[in-house]
PDB file of C-alpha atoms in Angstrom:
ATOM      1  CA  THR T   1      22.234  40.142 109.407  1.00  0.00           C
ATOM      2  CA  ASP T   2      22.506  37.606 106.881  1.00  0.00           C
ATOM      3  CA  GLU T   3      19.460  34.756 105.449  1.00  0.00           C
ATOM      4  CA  LEU T   4      19.801  33.193 109.020  1.00  0.00           C
ATOM      5  CA  ALA T   5      20.098  35.767 111.309  1.00  0.00           C
ATOM      6  CA  PHE T   6      17.944  38.797 111.439  1.00  0.00           C
ATOM      7  CA  VAL T   7      19.518  41.132 114.159  1.00  0.00           C
ATOM      8  CA  ILE T   8      16.987  43.826 115.397  1.00  0.00           C
ATOM      9  CA  PRO T   9      18.992  46.674 117.990  1.00  0.00           C
ATOM     10  CA  VAL T  10      16.847  47.293 121.062  1.00  0.00           C
ATOM     11  CA  ASP T  11      17.415  49.887 123.984  1.00  0.00           C
ATOM     12  CA  ILE T  12      15.876  48.299 127.354  1.00  0.00           C
ATOM     13  CA  VAL T  13      15.482  50.925 130.775  1.00  0.00           C
ATOM     14  CA  VAL T  14      16.040  49.028 133.717  1.00  0.00           C
ATOM     15  CA  LEU T  15      14.107  50.873 136.628  1.00  0.00           C
ATOM     16  CA  PRO T  16      13.973  50.152 140.136  1.00  0.00           C
ATOM     17  CA  GLY T  17      10.526  49.763 142.013  1.00  0.00           C
ATOM     18  CA  GLY T  18       9.525  53.538 143.038  1.00  0.00           C
ATOM     19  CA  LEU T  19       8.633  56.442 142.393  1.00  0.00           C
ATOM     20  CA  HIS T  20      10.306  58.561 138.759  1.00  0.00           C
ATOM     21  CA  SER T  21       9.422  62.248 137.551  1.00  0.00           C
ATOM     22  CA  THR T  22       9.465  63.631 134.840  1.00  0.00           C
ATOM     23  CA  PRO T  23      11.152  66.224 134.002  1.00  0.00           C
ATOM     24  CA  SER T  24      13.778  64.332 137.245  1.00  0.00           C
ATOM     25  CA  LYS T  25      14.864  68.109 138.120  1.00  0.00           C
ATOM     26  CA  LEU T  26      12.732  71.545 138.001  1.00  0.00           C
ATOM     27  CA  ASN T  27      15.141  74.350 135.947  1.00  0.00           C
ATOM     28  CA  PHE T  28      12.842  77.473 135.324  1.00  0.00           C
ATOM     29  CA  GLY T  29      15.498  79.059 133.512  1.00  0.00           C
ATOM     30  CA  THR T  30      16.032  82.580 134.130  1.00  0.00           C
ATOM     31  CA  ILE T  31      13.062  85.492 133.982  1.00  0.00           C
ATOM     32  CA  THR T  32      14.099  88.651 133.944  1.00  0.00           C
ATOM     33  CA  SER T  33      11.004  90.550 134.912  1.00  0.00           C
ATOM     34  CA  THR T  34       8.377  90.993 138.661  1.00  0.00           C
ATOM     35  CA  GLU T  35       5.369  90.365 136.144  1.00  0.00           C
ATOM     36  CA  GLN T  36       6.945  87.212 134.408  1.00  0.00           C
ATOM     37  CA  SER T  37       6.636  83.519 135.172  1.00  0.00           C
ATOM     38  CA  LYS T  38       7.420  80.563 134.085  1.00  0.00           C
ATOM     39  CA  LYS T  39       5.621  77.203 134.499  1.00  0.00           C
ATOM     40  CA  ILE T  40       6.500  73.912 134.283  1.00  0.00           C
ATOM     41  CA  ARG T  41       4.606  70.419 134.381  1.00  0.00           C
ATOM     42  CA  LEU T  42       5.808  67.481 136.781  1.00  0.00           C
ATOM     43  CA  SER T  43       4.443  64.200 135.573  1.00  0.00           C
ATOM     44  CA  LEU T  44       4.778  60.767 138.337  1.00  0.00           C
ATOM     45  CA  MET T  45       5.870  57.003 137.170  1.00  0.00           C
ATOM     46  CA  ASN T  46       4.868  54.598 139.517  1.00  0.00           C
ATOM     47  CA  SER T  47       7.351  51.214 139.238  1.00  0.00           C
ATOM     48  CA  SER T  48       6.392  49.622 142.080  1.00  0.00           C
ATOM     49  CA  PRO T  49       3.311  46.550 142.733  1.00  0.00           C
ATOM     50  CA  SER T  50       0.667  48.436 143.979  1.00  0.00           C
ATOM     51  CA  PRO T  51      -1.477  52.165 142.697  1.00  0.00           C
ATOM     52  CA  LEU T  52      -0.418  54.865 145.114  1.00  0.00           C
ATOM     53  CA  ALA T  53      -2.133  58.549 145.576  1.00  0.00           C
ATOM     54  CA  LEU T  54      -0.181  61.514 145.439  1.00  0.00           C
ATOM     55  CA  VAL T  55      -1.532  63.354 149.105  1.00  0.00           C
ATOM     56  CA  GLU T  56       0.705  66.509 148.880  1.00  0.00           C
ATOM     57  CA  ALA T  57       3.052  68.637 146.993  1.00  0.00           C
ATOM     58  CA  TYR T  58       5.613  71.600 148.962  1.00  0.00           C
ATOM     59  CA  PRO T  59       8.712  72.858 149.390  1.00  0.00           C
ATOM     60  CA  GLU T  60      10.675  71.836 151.551  1.00  0.00           C
ATOM     61  CA  ASP T  61      11.525  75.617 152.305  1.00  0.00           C
ATOM     62  CA  PRO T  62       9.018  77.974 151.584  1.00  0.00           C
ATOM     63  CA  ASN T  63       9.013  80.088 148.812  1.00  0.00           C
ATOM     64  CA  PRO T  64       6.945  82.352 148.328  1.00  0.00           C
ATOM     65  CA  SER T  65       7.408  82.457 144.330  1.00  0.00           C
ATOM     66  CA  LEU T  66       7.356  79.603 143.796  1.00  0.00           C
ATOM     67  CA  SER T  67       3.267  78.143 143.606  1.00  0.00           C
ATOM     68  CA  ILE T  68       1.521  74.277 142.915  1.00  0.00           C
ATOM     69  CA  GLN T  69      -1.436  72.500 141.346  1.00  0.00           C
ATOM     70  CA  PHE T  70      -2.326  69.376 141.874  1.00  0.00           C
ATOM     71  CA  LYS T  71      -5.193  67.825 142.360  1.00  0.00           C
ATOM     72  CA  SER T  72      -5.369  66.252 145.913  1.00  0.00           C
ATOM     73  CA  SER T  73      -4.733  62.267 145.672  1.00  0.00           C
ATOM     74  CA  ALA T  74      -3.602  62.412 142.354  1.00  0.00           C
ATOM     75  CA  LEU T  75      -4.195  58.641 141.429  1.00  0.00           C
ATOM     76  CA  LEU T  76      -0.359  56.885 140.644  1.00  0.00           C
ATOM     77  CA  PRO T  77      -1.691  53.882 138.117  1.00  0.00           C
ATOM     78  CA  VAL T  78       1.099  51.159 137.972  1.00  0.00           C
ATOM     79  CA  TRP T  79       3.816  51.674 135.148  1.00  0.00           C
ATOM     80  CA  GLU T  80       1.706  54.971 133.870  1.00  0.00           C
ATOM     81  CA  ASN T  81       3.326  58.297 133.329  1.00  0.00           C
ATOM     82  CA  VAL T  82       0.246  60.417 134.851  1.00  0.00           C
ATOM     83  CA  HIS T  83       0.789  64.319 134.789  1.00  0.00           C
ATOM     84  CA  VAL T  84       0.210  65.395 138.589  1.00  0.00           C
ATOM     85  CA  LEU T  85       0.888  68.570 139.241  1.00  0.00           C
ATOM     86  CA  THR T  86       2.092  72.137 137.049  1.00  0.00           C
ATOM     87  CA  LEU T  87       4.527  73.912 139.254  1.00  0.00           C
ATOM     88  CA  SER T  88       5.004  78.018 138.252  1.00  0.00           C
ATOM     89  CA  TYR T  89       7.955  80.002 139.416  1.00  0.00           C
ATOM     90  CA  ALA T  90       7.845  84.285 139.981  1.00  0.00           C
ATOM     91  CA  GLY T  91       9.895  87.001 138.925  1.00  0.00           C
ATOM     92  CA  ALA T  92       9.668  88.590 143.384  1.00  0.00           C
ATOM     93  CA  ILE T  93      13.027  88.227 144.224  1.00  0.00           C
ATOM     94  CA  SER T  94      16.869  88.818 142.232  1.00  0.00           C
ATOM     95  CA  GLY T  95      18.498  86.175 142.489  1.00  0.00           C
ATOM     96  CA  LYS T  96      19.741  82.126 142.092  1.00  0.00           C
ATOM     97  CA  VAL T  97      16.913  80.487 143.968  1.00  0.00           C
ATOM     98  CA  LYS T  98      17.995  76.382 144.698  1.00  0.00           C
ATOM     99  CA  GLY T  99      15.559  74.180 146.520  1.00  0.00           C
ATOM    100  CA  ASN T 100      13.712  70.766 146.613  1.00  0.00           C
ATOM    101  CA  LEU T 101      10.279  69.417 146.374  1.00  0.00           C
ATOM    102  CA  ILE T 102       8.796  67.067 148.177  1.00  0.00           C
ATOM    103  CA  LEU T 103       6.230  64.929 147.548  1.00  0.00           C
ATOM    104  CA  ARG T 104       4.400  62.382 149.693  1.00  0.00           C
ATOM    105  CA  THR T 105       2.215  59.640 149.019  1.00  0.00           C
ATOM    106  CA  ASN T 106      -0.837  57.668 150.473  1.00  0.00           C
ATOM    107  CA  ASP T 107       1.982  54.817 151.574  1.00  0.00           C
ATOM    108  CA  SER T 108       2.266  53.556 154.816  1.00  0.00           C
ATOM    109  CA  ASN T 109       4.834  52.517 154.844  1.00  0.00           C
ATOM    110  CA  ASP T 110       8.307  54.377 156.067  1.00  0.00           C
ATOM    111  CA  SER T 111       9.701  53.586 152.343  1.00  0.00           C
ATOM    112  CA  PRO T 112      10.858  55.261 149.418  1.00  0.00           C
ATOM    113  CA  LEU T 113       7.147  54.889 147.823  1.00  0.00           C
ATOM    114  CA  SER T 114       6.078  57.525 150.932  1.00  0.00           C
ATOM    115  CA  GLN T 115       7.964  60.430 149.990  1.00  0.00           C
ATOM    116  CA  MET T 116      10.008  61.792 146.970  1.00  0.00           C
ATOM    117  CA  THR T 117      12.367  64.770 146.757  1.00  0.00           C
ATOM    118  CA  VAL T 118      12.371  66.549 143.590  1.00  0.00           C
ATOM    119  CA  PRO T 119      14.871  69.463 143.102  1.00  0.00           C
ATOM    120  CA  PHE T 120      14.472  72.995 141.168  1.00  0.00           C
ATOM    121  CA  GLN T 121      16.354  75.912 140.211  1.00  0.00           C
ATOM    122  CA  ALA T 122      15.342  79.671 138.893  1.00  0.00           C
ATOM    123  CA  ARG T 123      17.161  82.349 138.286  1.00  0.00           C
ATOM    124  CA  VAL T 124      15.695  85.381 138.533  1.00  0.00           C
ATOM    125  CA  LEU T 125      17.463  88.703 137.014  1.00  0.00           C
ATOM    126  CA  LYS T 126      16.429  91.749 136.288  1.00  0.00           C
ATOM    127  CA  GLY T 127      16.825  93.694 133.402  1.00  0.00           C
ATOM    128  CA  SER T 128      16.697  93.565 130.105  1.00  0.00           C
ATOM    129  CA  ILE T 129      18.823  94.215 126.716  1.00  0.00           C
ATOM    130  CA  SER T 130      17.568  97.075 124.174  1.00  0.00           C
ATOM    131  CA  LEU T 131      18.798  96.660 120.593  1.00  0.00           C
ATOM    132  CA  LEU T 132      18.169 100.116 117.885  1.00  0.00           C
ATOM    133  CA  PRO T 133      17.859  99.172 114.620  1.00  0.00           C
ATOM    134  CA  GLY T 134      20.306 100.292 112.186  1.00  0.00           C
ATOM    135  CA  GLU T 135      22.768 100.436 114.945  1.00  0.00           C
ATOM    136  CA  ASN T 136      23.825  97.388 115.271  1.00  0.00           C
ATOM    137  CA  ARG T 137      27.331  95.963 113.211  1.00  0.00           C
ATOM    138  CA  PHE T 138      28.392  92.699 112.838  1.00  0.00           C
ATOM    139  CA  LYS T 139      31.799  92.277 111.777  1.00  0.00           C
ATOM    140  CA  ALA T 140      32.061  88.678 108.964  1.00  0.00           C
ATOM    141  CA  VAL T 141      35.620  87.697 107.776  1.00  0.00           C
ATOM    142  CA  LEU T 142      35.099  85.240 104.652  1.00  0.00           C
ATOM    143  CA  LYS T 143      38.393  82.666 103.882  1.00  0.00           C
ATOM    144  CA  ASP T 144      38.685  80.130 101.306  1.00  0.00           C
ATOM    145  CA  LYS T 145      39.962  76.869 102.064  1.00  0.00           C
ATOM    146  CA  GLY T 146      43.177  77.738 102.429  1.00  0.00           C
ATOM    147  CA  GLY T 147      42.541  79.895 105.391  1.00  0.00           C
ATOM    148  CA  LEU T 148      43.009  82.993 103.320  1.00  0.00           C
ATOM    149  CA  VAL T 149      41.372  86.301 103.738  1.00  0.00           C
ATOM    150  CA  ILE T 150      39.140  86.854 100.231  1.00  0.00           C
ATOM    151  CA  GLY T 151      36.582  89.650 101.827  1.00  0.00           C
ATOM    152  CA  VAL T 152      35.077  91.424 104.970  1.00  0.00           C
TER     153      VAL T 152
END
């Protein structure tokens, strides 16, 4: 930048035409009890030239721990990020689970706009860690800048 030129830094994101999900992968994290469930909101952005509607949402393989809440025929306007569904995963069965969520739109052509796949994962690890107050001790070693121990 000087008296004749003014430089403005700009970041540009270029997306191909189609549907784009936020988040792009659904990670429910670790669930530690059968009573616990985790929810994730999913938004879609339609970068095609015309509006679409979300018609169906279902797991590729049946999964009783996954529940999907969405309004059928939710409108996906062009270039808008719209919250379309909420997913909930319950900790019923222990283990690591991976799968795909299938989203279908009203696009009648067999194109990338008619169906979208969003991967999901969850880990159910039943149990807990208990700590007793006053029974936890941590050792800290203090060193000076030269690496000499100055306290424990």
